[in-house]
CSV table of C-alpha atoms in Angstrom, one decimal:
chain,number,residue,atom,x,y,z
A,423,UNK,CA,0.0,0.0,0.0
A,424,UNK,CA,1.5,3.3,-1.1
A,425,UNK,CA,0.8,6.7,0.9
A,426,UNK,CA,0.0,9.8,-1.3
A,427,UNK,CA,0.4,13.0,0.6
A,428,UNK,CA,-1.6,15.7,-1.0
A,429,UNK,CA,-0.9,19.4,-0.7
A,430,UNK,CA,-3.7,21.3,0.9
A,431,UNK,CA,-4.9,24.9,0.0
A,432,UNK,CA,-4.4,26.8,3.4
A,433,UNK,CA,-7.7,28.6,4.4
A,434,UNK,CA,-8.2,32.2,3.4
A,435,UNK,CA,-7.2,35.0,5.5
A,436,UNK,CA,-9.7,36.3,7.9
A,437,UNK,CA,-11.1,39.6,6.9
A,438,UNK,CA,-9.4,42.3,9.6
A,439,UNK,CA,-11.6,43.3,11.7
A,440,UNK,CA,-14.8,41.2,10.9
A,441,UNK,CA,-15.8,37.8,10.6
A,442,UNK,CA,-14.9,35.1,7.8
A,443,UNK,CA,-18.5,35.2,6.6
A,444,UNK,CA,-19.1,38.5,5.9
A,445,UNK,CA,-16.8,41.3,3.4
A,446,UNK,CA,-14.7,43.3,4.5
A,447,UNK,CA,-15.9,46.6,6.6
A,448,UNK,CA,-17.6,49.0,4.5
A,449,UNK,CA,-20.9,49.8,3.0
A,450,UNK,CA,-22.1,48.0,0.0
A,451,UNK,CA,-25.2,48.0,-2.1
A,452,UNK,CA,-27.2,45.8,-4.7
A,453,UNK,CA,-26.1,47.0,-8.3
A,454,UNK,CA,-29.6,47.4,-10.5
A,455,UNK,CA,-30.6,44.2,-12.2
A,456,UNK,CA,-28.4,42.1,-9.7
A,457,UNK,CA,-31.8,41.0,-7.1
A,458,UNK,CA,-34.4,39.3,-7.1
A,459,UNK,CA,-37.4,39.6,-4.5
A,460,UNK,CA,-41.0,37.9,-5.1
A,461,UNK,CA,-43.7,37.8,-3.1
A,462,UNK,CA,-46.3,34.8,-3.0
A,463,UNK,CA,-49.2,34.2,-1.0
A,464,UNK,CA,-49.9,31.0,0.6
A,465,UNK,CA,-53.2,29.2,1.6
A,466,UNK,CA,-52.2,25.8,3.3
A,467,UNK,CA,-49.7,24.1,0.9
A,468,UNK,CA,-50.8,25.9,-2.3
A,469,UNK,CA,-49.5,28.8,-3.6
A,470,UNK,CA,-52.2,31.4,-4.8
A,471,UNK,CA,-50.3,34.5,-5.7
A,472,UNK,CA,-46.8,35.0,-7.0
A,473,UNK,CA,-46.2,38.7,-7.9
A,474,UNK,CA,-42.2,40.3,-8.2
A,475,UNK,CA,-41.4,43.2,-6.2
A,476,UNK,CA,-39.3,45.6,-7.1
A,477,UNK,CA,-36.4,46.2,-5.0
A,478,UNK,CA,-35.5,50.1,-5.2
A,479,UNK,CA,-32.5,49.7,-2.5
A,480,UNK,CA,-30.4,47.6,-0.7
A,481,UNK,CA,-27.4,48.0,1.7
A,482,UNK,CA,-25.2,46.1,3.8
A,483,UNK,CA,-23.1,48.0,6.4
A,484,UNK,CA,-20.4,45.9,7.6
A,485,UNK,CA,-18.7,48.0,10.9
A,486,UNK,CA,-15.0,48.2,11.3
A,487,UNK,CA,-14.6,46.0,14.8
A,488,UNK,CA,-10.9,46.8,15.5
A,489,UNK,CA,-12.3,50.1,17.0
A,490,UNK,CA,-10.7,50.1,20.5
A,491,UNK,CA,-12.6,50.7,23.4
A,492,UNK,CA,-16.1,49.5,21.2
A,493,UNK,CA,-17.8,46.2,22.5
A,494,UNK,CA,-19.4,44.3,20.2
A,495,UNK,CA,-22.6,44.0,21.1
A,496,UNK,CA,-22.9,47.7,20.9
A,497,UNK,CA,-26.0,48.5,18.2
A,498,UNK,CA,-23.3,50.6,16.2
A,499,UNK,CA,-21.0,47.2,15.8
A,500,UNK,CA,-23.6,44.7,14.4
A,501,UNK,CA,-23.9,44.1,9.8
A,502,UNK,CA,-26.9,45.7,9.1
A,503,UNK,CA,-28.9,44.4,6.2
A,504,UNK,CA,-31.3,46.9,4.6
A,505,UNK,CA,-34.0,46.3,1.9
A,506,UNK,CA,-36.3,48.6,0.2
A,507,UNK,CA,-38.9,47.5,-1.5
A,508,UNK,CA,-41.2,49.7,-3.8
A,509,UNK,CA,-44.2,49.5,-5.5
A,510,UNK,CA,-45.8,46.6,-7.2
A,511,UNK,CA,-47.5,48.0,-10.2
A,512,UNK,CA,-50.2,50.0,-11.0
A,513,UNK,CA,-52.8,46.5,-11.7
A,514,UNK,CA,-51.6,45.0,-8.6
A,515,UNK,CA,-54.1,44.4,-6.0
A,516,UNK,CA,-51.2,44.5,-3.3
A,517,UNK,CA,-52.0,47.7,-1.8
A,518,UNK,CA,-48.6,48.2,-0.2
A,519,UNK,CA,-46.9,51.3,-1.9
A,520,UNK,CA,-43.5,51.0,-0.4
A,521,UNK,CA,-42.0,48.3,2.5
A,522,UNK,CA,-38.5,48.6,4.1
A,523,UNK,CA,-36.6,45.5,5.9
A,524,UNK,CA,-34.4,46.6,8.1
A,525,UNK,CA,-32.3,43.9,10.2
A,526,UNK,CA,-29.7,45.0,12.8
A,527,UNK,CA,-29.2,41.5,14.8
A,528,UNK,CA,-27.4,38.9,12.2
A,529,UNK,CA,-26.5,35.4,13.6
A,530,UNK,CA,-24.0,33.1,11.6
A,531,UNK,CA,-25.1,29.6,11.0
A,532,UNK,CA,-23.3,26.3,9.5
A,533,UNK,CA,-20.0,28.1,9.8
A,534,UNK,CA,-21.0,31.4,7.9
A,535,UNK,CA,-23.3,29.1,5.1
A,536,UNK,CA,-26.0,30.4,6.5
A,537,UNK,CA,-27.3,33.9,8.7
A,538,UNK,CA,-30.3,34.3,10.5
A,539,UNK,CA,-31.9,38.0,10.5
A,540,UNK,CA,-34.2,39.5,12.8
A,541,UNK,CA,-35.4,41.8,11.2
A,542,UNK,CA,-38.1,44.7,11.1
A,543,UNK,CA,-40.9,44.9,8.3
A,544,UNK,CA,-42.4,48.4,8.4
A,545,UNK,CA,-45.1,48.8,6.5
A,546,UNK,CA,-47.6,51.3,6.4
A,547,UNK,CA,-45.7,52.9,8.9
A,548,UNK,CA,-45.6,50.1,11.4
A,549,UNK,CA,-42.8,48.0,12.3
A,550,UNK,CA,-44.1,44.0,12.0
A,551,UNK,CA,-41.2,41.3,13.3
A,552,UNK,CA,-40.1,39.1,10.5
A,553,UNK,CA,-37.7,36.5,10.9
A,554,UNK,CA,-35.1,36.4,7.5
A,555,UNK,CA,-33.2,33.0,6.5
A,556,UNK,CA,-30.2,33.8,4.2
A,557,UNK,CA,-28.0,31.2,2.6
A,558,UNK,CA,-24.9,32.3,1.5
A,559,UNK,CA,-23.8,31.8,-2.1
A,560,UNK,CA,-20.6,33.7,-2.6
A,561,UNK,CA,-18.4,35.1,-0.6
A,562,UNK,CA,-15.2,37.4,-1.2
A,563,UNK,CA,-13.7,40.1,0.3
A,564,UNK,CA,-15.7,42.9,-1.3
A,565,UNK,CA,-19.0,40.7,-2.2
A,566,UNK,CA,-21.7,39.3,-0.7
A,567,UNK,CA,-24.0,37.2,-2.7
A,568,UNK,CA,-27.4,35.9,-1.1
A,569,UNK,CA,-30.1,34.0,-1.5
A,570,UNK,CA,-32.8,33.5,1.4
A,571,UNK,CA,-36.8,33.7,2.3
A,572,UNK,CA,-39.3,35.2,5.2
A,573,UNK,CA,-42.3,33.7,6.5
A,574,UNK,CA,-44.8,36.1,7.4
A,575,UNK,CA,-48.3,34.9,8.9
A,576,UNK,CA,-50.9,37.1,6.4
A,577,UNK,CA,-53.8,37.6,9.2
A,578,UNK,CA,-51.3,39.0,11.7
A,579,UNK,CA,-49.7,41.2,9.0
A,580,UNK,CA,-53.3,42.4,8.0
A,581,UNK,CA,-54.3,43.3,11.4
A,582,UNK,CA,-51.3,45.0,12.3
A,583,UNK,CA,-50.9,47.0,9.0
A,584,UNK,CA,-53.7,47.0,7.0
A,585,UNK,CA,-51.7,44.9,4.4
A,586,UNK,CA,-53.9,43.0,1.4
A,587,UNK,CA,-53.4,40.5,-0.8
A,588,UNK,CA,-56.5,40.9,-2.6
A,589,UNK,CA,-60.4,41.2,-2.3
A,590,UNK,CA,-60.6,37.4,-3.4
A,591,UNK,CA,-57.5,35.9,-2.6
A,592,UNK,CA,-57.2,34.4,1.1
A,593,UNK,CA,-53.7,33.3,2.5
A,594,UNK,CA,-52.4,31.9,5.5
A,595,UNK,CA,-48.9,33.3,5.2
A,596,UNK,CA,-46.7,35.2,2.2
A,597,UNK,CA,-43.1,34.0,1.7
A,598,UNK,CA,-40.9,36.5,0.8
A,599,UNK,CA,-38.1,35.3,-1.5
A,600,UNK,CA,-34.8,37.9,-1.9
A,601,UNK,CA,-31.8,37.2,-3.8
A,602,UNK,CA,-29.3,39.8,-4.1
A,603,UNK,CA,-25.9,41.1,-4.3
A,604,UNK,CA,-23.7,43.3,-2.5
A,605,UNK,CA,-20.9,44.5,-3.4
C-alpha cells in the first residue's frame, strides 16, 4: 500500500476586523438588475399569488470591529442588512406602496453558510417582526452574494398593517423570497 500526501490549499485570510462570513468593513449596495425579491401568498400548501417586487434599495453596512474601546454588542458594531422594497405595479391588488426591511441582529449559522436576521418589516408605517433565513452563495472580500426567504403569517400582518393580498385571494402566510448582491 502506497501513501500519497496531498498538498492542501491553506484557508483564506480572515477579513481584519470582521468575521470570515461577511466582506470586508464597508458599505455595500445591490447594483440594478443584480436582485431578485418575489412575493407569493400561501393558503395551506398551495401557492395562490406570486407577484415580483421591485427592489428600489439595498445595503449592507459591515462595521470596522478593531475600533478600541467599542464592544461588540454595541448596536453601532452589528452588519446591518437593509431592503427597500417599492411599489408593485399599477394593476396590482397588493396595496402596499412602499416596504422597508431593516435587520440590525445577524447570527452566523453552519459556519458562515448560513445567517439568520431578525429583522423589522415596516409597512404602512408600522414596524411588524419578520424573521429572515439567508443562505450564502458567494463570498469574497468585497462581495456578498445571497439568497434566502421570510415567512410572514398574512392575518397577523393584515391586522397589524392594513396589508392585502386581494379582495378574493385568502392566505395563510406570504413567503418572501430575496436574492441579491452586495458589493
Amino acid at each position: 500500500m502506497t501513501t500519497v500526501t496531498l498538498p492542501t490549499v491553506p484557508p483564506p485570510p480572515e477579513s481584519p476586523g470582521g468575521a470570515r462570513w461577511l466582506p470586508r468593513p464597508g458599505r455595500y449596495a445591490v447594483a440594478p438588475g443584480r436582485s431578485l425579491v418575489e412575493l407569493t401568498g400561501w393558503y395551506g400548501p398551495l401557492p395562490l399569488r406570486r407577484r415580483r417586487v421591485t427592489l428600489t434599495g439595498a445595503s449592507l453596512t459591515v462595521p470596522d470591529t478593531d475600533v478600541s474601546g467599542a464592544l461588540p454588542s454595541a448596536p453601532s458594531q452589528r452588519p446591518v442588512f437593509r431592503f427597500e422594497l417599492g411599489s408593485m405595479g399599477p394593476r396590482s391588488a397588493l396595496t402596499a406602496s412602499r416596504a422597508t426591511l431593516v435587520s440590525q441582529d445577524v447570527e452566523p449559522f453552519d459556519d458562515g453558510r448560513r445567517l439568520r436576521l431578525l429583522a423589522d418589516l415596516e409597512l404602512h408605517g408600522v414596524l411588524f417582526p419578520a424573521l429572515l433565513w439567508l443562505r450564502v452563495v458567494e463570498r469574497a472580500d468585497d462581495r456578498l452574494l445571497v439568497v434566502g426567504t421570510a415567512r410572514l403569517p398574512y392575518r397577523l400582518l393584515r391586522r397589524a398593517t392594513g396589508f392585502r393580498l386581494g379582495r378574493f385571494h385568502p392566505a395563510t402566510r406570504l413567503r418572501l423570497l430575496v436574492a441579491a448582491e452586495f458589493a
